[in-house]
Amino acid sequence: MNLLLHNLLGNKPKGFGLEIEDSYIKAFQLKGSKSGFLMVSGNLRPLRKGIIQDGQVVQVEELAKEIKELLKSSRPKPIKSKFVVFSVPETKSFIRTIQIPKMSREEAGEAVKWETEANIPVSLDKVYLDWQTIDSNEKNNDVLVVAVPKEVVDGYCRAVFLSGLIPLAVEVDIIATIRSLTSEENNKEPILIADIGADKTSLAICKNKIPYFSSSIPLCGKTFTDALQKGLGISYGKAEELKEKYGLGKMKKDDMLYNIYNPLVENLAVEIDRSINFYSESINVQEKVERVVLSGGGSLLRELADYLSLRLGKEVVVGDPEIGLGTNKDKAINIARDLSPFSTSIGLAMRGLDYEN
Ligand SMILES: Nc1ncnc2c1ncn2[C@@H]1O[C@H](COP(=O)(O)OP(=O)(O)O)[C@@H](O)[C@H]1O
Ligand SMILES: [Mg+2]
């Protein structure tokens, strides 16, 4: 969704990406250069409970304040750009691929509306809708459609404006994640991306950088901390600390950590399998998904990728947002030791750079 306000202001925007989720907000600024992208600055900031609930902004003013603080605290220097591309959560969005007959662009717009109306559980006048043709043959066009309830977008938008920023575009988080984690070359075959955040895990299957399937499941980073807290009878903070330090451990049967974590990893594996089967049976029939890419803070859980790989019988790796950026590793060190939690905000910042030209 484009909110091209900068034209009115006659200003050349320098965009940055802002991921807004229930538990964290994250900013990332990039600069375009001849050889690709340069990382300029970024940071993340936890949000108090209640500011955003289940993907919807509850306390607009509080969120605006937090955004300002985030920009001030960004490393190695504060983000001063006024223009931003921000995200809304997959849980609140509808991403669909539909097929329409070949026709003029105007007629296609109408056809997309009809087809989308039949495909989403919300009436069309209550959503912002965006679409693009992704493939075509002699008779038909395949179209990617994204719809997000106005009520949801407007809440985020109010907070962004109130923080003094001007939105260039709004994007569904998982679409931005796909942009930073994939390249033309490495996505010729379909892959499944699992973005394991604090409050949800979004699953997407993409090919040629286009999402053909997406959904979110409640199993997430917090689920692992909760299980550890209950299993060991310790505080949430201590559990979070242990989780980050030890990860899954050795995952040997009857081991304490195994008993706590195995049902969760098993659940995640089942959901990944289910999505992959759905893709092969209903979306691109016969196409196999052999690679799984993990993202988000939850992907940093030690041993998770290896264990999932064993369980799924597929290649499972922790995604690297620099694949989409095409830059080299050392430059990130000023901003974060590990970029996985920033995959989405980096993808948003890449979109922001489009507006600089
Ligand atoms: N080193 C780590 N090991 C395990 N989990 C981690 C690690 N670092 C962060 N996490 C988890 O990642 C989650 C946050 O993921 P993130 O992608 O930043 O969230 P969101 O996108 O929902 O804001 C939290 O549950 C946190 O515990
Ligand atoms: Mg996220």
Short mmCIF file of C-alpha atoms and ligand atoms in Angstrom, two decimals:
data_model
loop_
_atom_site.label_atom_id
_atom_site.label_comp_id
_atom_site.label_asym_id
_atom_site.label_seq_id
_atom_site.Cartn_x
_atom_site.Cartn_y
_atom_site.Cartn_z
CA MET A 1 0.00 0.00 0.00
CA ASN A 2 1.52 3.29 -1.01
CA LEU A 3 0.95 6.45 0.90
CA LEU A 4 2.98 8.66 -1.38
CA LEU A 5 2.78 11.86 0.57
CA HIS A 6 6.27 13.08 -0.17
CA ASN A 7 5.26 14.27 -3.63
CA LEU A 8 3.05 16.85 -2.01
CA LEU A 9 5.94 18.07 0.07
CA GLY A 10 8.39 18.28 -2.80
CA ASN A 11 10.88 16.46 -0.65
CA LYS A 12 13.26 13.68 -1.56
CA PRO A 13 12.61 11.02 1.05
CA LYS A 14 15.22 8.90 2.79
CA GLY A 15 13.19 6.00 4.00
CA PHE A 16 13.81 3.64 6.88
CA GLY A 17 11.93 0.54 7.96
CA LEU A 18 9.90 0.27 11.15
CA GLU A 19 8.57 -3.10 12.27
CA ILE A 20 5.76 -2.74 14.77
CA GLU A 21 4.73 -5.83 16.74
CA ASP A 22 2.94 -6.41 20.05
CA SER A 23 6.14 -6.86 22.08
CA TYR A 24 8.85 -5.03 20.12
CA ILE A 25 9.34 -2.18 17.72
CA LYS A 26 12.41 -2.22 15.49
CA ALA A 27 13.93 0.35 13.19
CA PHE A 28 16.53 -0.08 10.48
CA GLN A 29 18.00 2.47 8.13
CA LEU A 30 19.84 1.64 4.92
CA LYS A 31 21.63 3.73 2.36
CA GLY A 32 21.82 2.90 -1.30
CA SER A 33 25.28 2.77 -2.85
CA LYS A 34 26.73 1.71 -6.18
CA SER A 35 27.70 -1.67 -4.83
CA GLY A 36 24.39 -2.32 -3.09
CA PHE A 37 23.07 -1.42 0.32
CA LEU A 38 24.87 0.05 3.28
CA MET A 39 23.59 -0.37 6.80
CA VAL A 40 23.33 2.96 8.53
CA SER A 41 21.63 2.49 11.87
CA GLY A 42 19.06 0.49 13.78
CA ASN A 43 17.74 -0.72 17.10
CA LEU A 44 14.90 -2.54 18.81
CA ARG A 45 12.81 -1.61 21.81
CA PRO A 46 10.48 -3.75 23.91
CA LEU A 47 6.91 -2.50 24.31
CA ARG A 48 4.92 -2.60 27.53
CA LYS A 49 1.93 -4.93 27.53
CA GLY A 50 -1.27 -3.20 26.45
CA ILE A 51 0.09 -0.67 23.96
CA ILE A 52 -0.63 -3.09 21.13
CA GLN A 53 -2.88 -6.07 21.69
CA ASP A 54 -3.27 -8.95 19.23
CA GLY A 55 -1.91 -6.88 16.40
CA GLN A 56 -4.06 -3.85 17.01
CA VAL A 57 -2.93 -0.51 18.45
CA VAL A 58 -4.69 0.25 21.74
CA GLN A 59 -2.63 3.18 23.09
CA VAL A 60 -1.78 5.42 20.14
CA GLU A 61 0.03 8.13 22.13
CA GLU A 62 2.12 5.63 24.06
CA LEU A 63 3.16 3.93 20.84
CA ALA A 64 4.13 7.28 19.32
CA LYS A 65 6.37 8.01 22.33
CA GLU A 66 8.02 4.60 22.07
CA ILE A 67 8.74 5.13 18.37
CA LYS A 68 10.46 8.43 19.16
CA GLU A 69 12.58 6.78 21.83
CA LEU A 70 13.50 3.97 19.45
CA LEU A 71 14.78 6.40 16.83
CA LYS A 72 16.76 8.36 19.41
CA SER A 73 18.38 5.20 20.73
CA SER A 74 19.33 3.75 17.36
CA ARG A 75 22.95 2.69 16.95
CA PRO A 76 25.50 3.84 15.98
CA LYS A 77 23.58 7.09 15.50
CA PRO A 78 19.98 8.27 15.95
CA ILE A 79 17.67 7.90 12.95
CA LYS A 80 16.62 11.34 11.80
CA SER A 81 14.79 10.49 8.57
CA LYS A 82 11.19 11.68 8.51
CA PHE A 83 9.99 9.10 6.01
CA VAL A 84 9.16 5.56 6.97
CA VAL A 85 7.84 2.28 5.62
CA PHE A 86 6.16 0.42 8.46
CA SER A 87 4.68 -3.04 8.88
CA VAL A 88 1.36 -4.48 9.93
CA PRO A 89 1.17 -8.07 11.21
CA GLU A 90 0.39 -11.04 8.98
CA THR A 91 -2.18 -12.16 11.56
CA LYS A 92 -4.38 -9.19 10.63
CA SER A 93 -3.82 -9.37 6.88
CA PHE A 94 -5.09 -11.35 3.94
CA ILE A 95 -2.54 -12.35 1.30
CA ARG A 96 -4.01 -14.23 -1.66
CA THR A 97 -2.97 -15.30 -5.12
CA ILE A 98 -5.93 -15.31 -7.50
CA GLN A 99 -6.40 -15.84 -11.20
CA ILE A 100 -8.31 -13.48 -13.47
CA PRO A 101 -8.84 -13.49 -17.25
CA LYS A 102 -6.63 -11.15 -19.31
CA MET A 103 -8.25 -7.73 -19.64
CA SER A 104 -7.51 -4.00 -19.43
CA ARG A 105 -5.96 -2.72 -16.20
CA GLU A 106 -9.16 -0.94 -15.27
CA GLU A 107 -11.31 -4.01 -15.77
CA ALA A 108 -8.71 -6.07 -13.93
CA GLY A 109 -9.05 -3.77 -10.92
CA GLU A 110 -12.75 -4.55 -10.79
CA ALA A 111 -12.18 -8.28 -11.32
CA VAL A 112 -9.63 -8.33 -8.49
CA LYS A 113 -12.16 -6.71 -6.17
CA TRP A 114 -14.84 -9.29 -6.99
CA GLU A 115 -12.47 -12.18 -6.65
CA THR A 116 -10.99 -10.85 -3.39
CA GLU A 117 -14.42 -10.22 -1.88
CA ALA A 118 -15.19 -13.91 -2.40
CA ASN A 119 -11.88 -14.91 -0.81
CA ILE A 120 -11.69 -12.96 2.43
CA PRO A 121 -14.01 -12.85 5.44
CA VAL A 122 -14.22 -9.04 5.59
CA SER A 123 -16.25 -6.74 3.36
CA LEU A 124 -14.23 -4.80 0.80
CA ASP A 125 -15.16 -1.33 2.00
CA LYS A 126 -13.47 -2.16 5.31
CA VAL A 127 -10.04 -3.01 3.86
CA TYR A 128 -7.16 -1.34 2.04
CA LEU A 129 -6.45 -3.38 -1.04
CA ASP A 130 -3.34 -3.61 -3.18
CA TRP A 131 -2.52 -6.01 -6.02
CA GLN A 132 0.03 -6.82 -8.66
CA THR A 133 0.28 -9.24 -11.56
CA ILE A 134 2.86 -11.93 -10.83
CA ASP A 135 2.48 -14.29 -13.77
CA SER A 136 0.49 -14.55 -16.97
CA ASN A 137 -0.26 -16.88 -19.84
CA GLU A 138 -2.30 -16.26 -23.00
CA LYS A 139 -5.62 -16.35 -21.24
CA ASN A 140 -5.08 -15.51 -17.59
CA ASN A 141 -3.15 -13.36 -15.16
CA ASP A 142 -2.06 -14.56 -11.74
CA VAL A 143 -2.45 -11.75 -9.30
CA LEU A 144 -1.09 -11.27 -5.78
CA VAL A 145 -3.60 -9.48 -3.59
CA VAL A 146 -3.00 -7.99 -0.15
CA ALA A 147 -5.88 -6.70 1.95
CA VAL A 148 -5.64 -5.25 5.46
CA PRO A 149 -8.56 -3.94 7.51
CA LYS A 150 -8.59 -0.12 7.50
CA GLU A 151 -9.20 -0.13 11.23
CA VAL A 152 -5.89 -1.95 11.77
CA VAL A 153 -3.77 0.18 9.41
CA ASP A 154 -5.29 3.43 10.68
CA GLY A 155 -4.28 2.67 14.28
CA TYR A 156 -0.62 2.20 13.32
CA CYS A 157 -0.75 5.15 10.95
CA ARG A 158 -2.02 7.52 13.65
CA ALA A 159 0.80 6.55 15.97
CA VAL A 160 3.39 6.94 13.20
CA PHE A 161 2.15 10.43 12.31
CA LEU A 162 1.96 11.40 15.97
CA SER A 163 5.60 10.42 16.40
CA GLY A 164 6.46 13.01 13.75
CA LEU A 165 7.05 10.60 10.87
CA ILE A 166 5.54 10.49 7.41
CA PRO A 167 4.61 7.05 6.07
CA LEU A 168 5.69 6.24 2.51
CA ALA A 169 4.11 2.82 2.48
CA VAL A 170 2.64 0.11 4.68
CA GLU A 171 3.57 -3.50 4.20
CA VAL A 172 2.59 -6.83 5.73
CA ASP A 173 5.54 -7.98 7.86
CA ILE A 174 6.12 -11.34 6.21
CA ILE A 175 6.32 -9.73 2.75
CA ALA A 176 9.14 -7.49 3.97
CA THR A 177 10.84 -10.50 5.57
CA ILE A 178 10.79 -12.34 2.25
CA ARG A 179 12.43 -9.34 0.54
CA SER A 180 15.45 -9.35 2.87
CA LEU A 181 15.91 -13.11 3.15
CA THR A 182 15.76 -14.08 -0.52
CA SER A 183 17.44 -13.16 -3.78
CA GLU A 184 16.41 -13.83 -7.38
CA GLU A 185 19.06 -16.54 -7.57
CA ASN A 186 18.33 -18.41 -4.36
CA ASN A 187 14.55 -18.48 -4.66
CA LYS A 188 14.03 -20.21 -7.99
CA GLU A 189 12.77 -23.18 -5.99
CA PRO A 190 10.05 -22.65 -3.38
CA ILE A 191 11.16 -22.22 0.23
CA LEU A 192 9.26 -22.01 3.49
CA ILE A 193 10.11 -19.07 5.73
CA ALA A 194 9.21 -19.37 9.41
CA ASP A 195 9.47 -15.99 11.13
CA ILE A 196 9.45 -16.86 14.83
CA GLY A 197 8.56 -13.67 16.68
CA ALA A 198 7.73 -12.94 20.30
CA ASP A 199 3.95 -13.31 19.93
CA LYS A 200 3.38 -15.29 16.75
CA THR A 201 5.15 -17.32 14.13
CA SER A 202 4.40 -16.44 10.52
CA LEU A 203 4.87 -19.11 7.90
CA ALA A 204 5.19 -18.25 4.24
CA ILE A 205 6.05 -20.23 1.15
CA CYS A 206 7.63 -18.10 -1.53
CA LYS A 207 9.09 -18.65 -4.96
CA ASN A 208 10.78 -15.97 -7.05
CA LYS A 209 10.30 -13.77 -3.97
CA ILE A 210 6.50 -14.00 -4.28
CA PRO A 211 4.44 -15.32 -1.35
CA TYR A 212 2.10 -18.08 -2.53
CA PHE A 213 0.99 -19.08 0.92
CA SER A 214 1.08 -17.45 4.34
CA SER A 215 -0.40 -18.07 7.76
CA SER A 216 0.40 -17.43 11.38
CA ILE A 217 0.40 -19.79 14.33
CA PRO A 218 0.31 -18.91 18.05
CA LEU A 219 3.43 -20.96 18.87
CA CYS A 220 6.16 -18.36 19.23
CA GLY A 221 9.21 -17.19 21.20
CA LYS A 222 7.08 -16.56 24.30
CA THR A 223 5.70 -20.10 24.20
CA PHE A 224 9.22 -21.44 24.72
CA THR A 225 9.90 -19.07 27.62
CA ASP A 226 6.51 -19.88 29.21
CA ALA A 227 7.20 -23.60 29.01
CA LEU A 228 10.60 -23.17 30.62
CA GLN A 229 9.18 -20.95 33.35
CA LYS A 230 6.49 -23.49 34.23
CA GLY A 231 8.68 -26.55 33.76
CA LEU A 232 11.44 -25.29 36.05
CA GLY A 233 9.30 -23.15 38.38
CA ILE A 234 11.41 -20.03 37.80
CA SER A 235 10.63 -16.41 37.00
CA TYR A 236 9.87 -15.33 33.44
CA GLY A 237 13.00 -13.20 33.32
CA LYS A 238 15.21 -16.09 34.47
CA ALA A 239 13.53 -18.39 31.95
CA GLU A 240 14.23 -15.92 29.14
CA GLU A 241 17.87 -15.78 30.22
CA LEU A 242 18.24 -19.57 30.31
CA LYS A 243 16.49 -19.93 26.97
CA GLU A 244 18.94 -17.58 25.30
CA LYS A 245 21.95 -19.15 26.99
CA TYR A 246 21.30 -22.87 26.47
CA GLY A 247 18.82 -23.08 23.61
CA LEU A 248 17.33 -26.54 23.13
CA GLY A 249 20.27 -28.24 24.78
CA LYS A 250 21.21 -31.68 23.53
CA MET A 251 17.60 -32.81 22.99
CA LYS A 252 18.28 -36.27 24.36
CA LYS A 253 15.24 -38.25 25.43
CA ASP A 254 14.42 -37.96 29.17
CA ASP A 255 16.65 -34.93 29.42
CA MET A 256 14.86 -32.15 31.35
CA LEU A 257 15.00 -29.63 28.52
CA TYR A 258 13.88 -32.29 26.05
CA ASN A 259 10.70 -32.93 28.02
CA ILE A 260 9.94 -29.23 28.17
CA TYR A 261 10.77 -28.30 24.60
CA ASN A 262 10.00 -31.39 22.56
CA PRO A 263 6.22 -30.93 22.40
CA LEU A 264 6.76 -27.35 21.15
CA VAL A 265 9.31 -28.22 18.49
CA GLU A 266 7.08 -31.12 17.45
CA ASN A 267 4.13 -28.74 17.11
CA LEU A 268 6.22 -26.37 15.00
CA ALA A 269 7.37 -29.24 12.76
CA VAL A 270 3.79 -30.41 12.27
CA GLU A 271 2.67 -26.91 11.25
CA ILE A 272 5.57 -26.56 8.82
CA ASP A 273 4.80 -29.96 7.31
CA ARG A 274 1.14 -29.08 7.00
CA SER A 275 1.91 -25.83 5.15
CA ILE A 276 4.32 -27.57 2.81
CA ASN A 277 1.79 -30.29 2.03
CA PHE A 278 -0.92 -27.71 1.40
CA TYR A 279 1.37 -25.95 -1.07
CA SER A 280 2.16 -29.16 -2.96
CA GLU A 281 -1.43 -30.37 -2.98
CA SER A 282 -3.37 -27.17 -3.62
CA ILE A 283 -1.19 -24.27 -4.75
CA ASN A 284 1.63 -25.41 -7.01
CA VAL A 285 0.71 -29.01 -7.43
CA GLN A 286 3.60 -31.48 -7.37
CA GLU A 287 6.14 -28.80 -6.44
CA LYS A 288 8.20 -29.87 -3.47
CA VAL A 289 9.51 -27.53 -0.79
CA GLU A 290 12.90 -28.81 0.33
CA ARG A 291 14.32 -25.81 2.17
CA VAL A 292 13.16 -24.09 5.34
CA VAL A 293 14.55 -20.72 6.38
CA LEU A 294 14.09 -19.55 9.97
CA SER A 295 13.88 -15.89 10.90
CA GLY A 296 13.00 -13.57 13.79
CA GLY A 297 14.41 -13.61 17.31
CA GLY A 298 13.05 -17.12 17.85
CA SER A 299 15.33 -18.46 15.11
CA LEU A 300 18.28 -17.73 17.41
CA LEU A 301 17.19 -20.52 19.77
CA ARG A 302 20.30 -22.69 19.70
CA GLU A 303 20.02 -26.08 18.03
CA LEU A 304 16.51 -25.35 16.73
CA ALA A 305 17.49 -25.34 13.05
CA ASP A 306 19.45 -28.59 13.34
CA TYR A 307 16.77 -30.33 15.31
CA LEU A 308 14.01 -29.25 12.91
CA SER A 309 16.14 -30.40 10.02
CA LEU A 310 16.41 -33.89 11.50
CA ARG A 311 12.74 -34.00 12.27
CA LEU A 312 11.55 -32.69 8.85
CA GLY A 313 14.16 -34.41 6.71
CA LYS A 314 14.82 -31.10 4.96
CA GLU A 315 17.48 -28.46 4.90
CA VAL A 316 16.74 -25.95 7.68
CA VAL A 317 18.89 -22.84 8.08
CA VAL A 318 18.78 -19.57 9.98
CA GLY A 319 18.07 -16.90 7.38
CA ASP A 320 20.46 -14.08 6.63
CA PRO A 321 18.90 -10.72 5.70
CA GLU A 322 22.11 -9.82 3.94
CA ILE A 323 21.19 -12.24 1.17
CA GLY A 324 18.54 -9.77 0.02
CA LEU A 325 20.88 -6.84 0.67
CA GLY A 326 23.88 -8.33 -1.08
CA THR A 327 26.29 -6.74 1.42
CA ASN A 328 28.96 -8.28 3.55
CA LYS A 329 28.71 -9.32 7.12
CA ASP A 330 31.06 -7.09 9.13
CA LYS A 331 29.15 -3.91 8.56
CA ALA A 332 26.26 -4.99 10.77
CA ILE A 333 28.32 -5.26 13.91
CA ASN A 334 27.67 -1.67 15.00
CA ILE A 335 23.96 -2.27 14.95
CA ALA A 336 23.42 -5.81 16.19
CA ARG A 337 25.50 -8.93 16.69
CA ASP A 338 22.81 -10.94 14.98
CA LEU A 339 20.52 -9.58 12.32
CA SER A 340 17.79 -12.26 12.44
CA PRO A 341 15.41 -10.17 14.56
CA PHE A 342 15.83 -7.37 11.99
CA SER A 343 14.88 -9.32 8.85
CA THR A 344 11.51 -7.61 8.63
CA SER A 345 12.71 -4.07 9.33
CA ILE A 346 15.55 -4.50 6.84
CA GLY A 347 13.03 -5.62 4.19
CA LEU A 348 10.93 -2.54 4.97
CA ALA A 349 13.97 -0.27 4.68
CA MET A 350 14.79 -1.79 1.28
CA ARG A 351 11.30 -0.84 0.16
CA GLY A 352 11.88 2.66 1.56
CA LEU A 353 14.95 3.08 -0.63
CA ASP A 354 12.78 2.60 -3.71
CA TYR A 355 11.34 6.01 -3.04
CA GLU A 356 14.69 7.74 -3.07
CA ASN A 357 15.11 7.43 -6.79
N1 LIG B 1 19.34 -15.77 21.49
C1 LIG B 1 18.06 -16.11 21.54
N2 LIG B 1 17.70 -17.40 21.76
C2 LIG B 1 16.41 -17.74 21.81
N3 LIG B 1 15.37 -16.89 21.65
C3 LIG B 1 15.67 -15.59 21.42
C4 LIG B 1 17.01 -15.13 21.34
N4 LIG B 1 16.99 -13.79 21.10
C5 LIG B 1 15.69 -13.46 21.03
N5 LIG B 1 14.88 -14.53 21.23
C6 LIG B 1 13.42 -14.57 21.27
O1 LIG B 1 12.90 -13.96 20.11
C7 LIG B 1 11.60 -13.45 20.38
C8 LIG B 1 11.47 -12.08 19.73
O2 LIG B 1 11.57 -12.25 18.36
P1 LIG B 1 11.39 -11.01 17.38
O3 LIG B 1 11.49 -11.53 15.99
O4 LIG B 1 12.35 -9.96 17.76
O5 LIG B 1 9.92 -10.57 17.74
P2 LIG B 1 8.78 -9.71 17.06
O6 LIG B 1 9.04 -9.71 15.59
O7 LIG B 1 7.54 -10.44 17.44
O8 LIG B 1 8.84 -8.38 17.66
C9 LIG B 1 11.46 -13.41 21.89
O9 LIG B 1 10.55 -14.42 22.29
C10 LIG B 1 12.87 -13.74 22.40
O10 LIG B 1 12.84 -14.50 23.56
MG MG B 2 8.64 -9.87 13.69
#
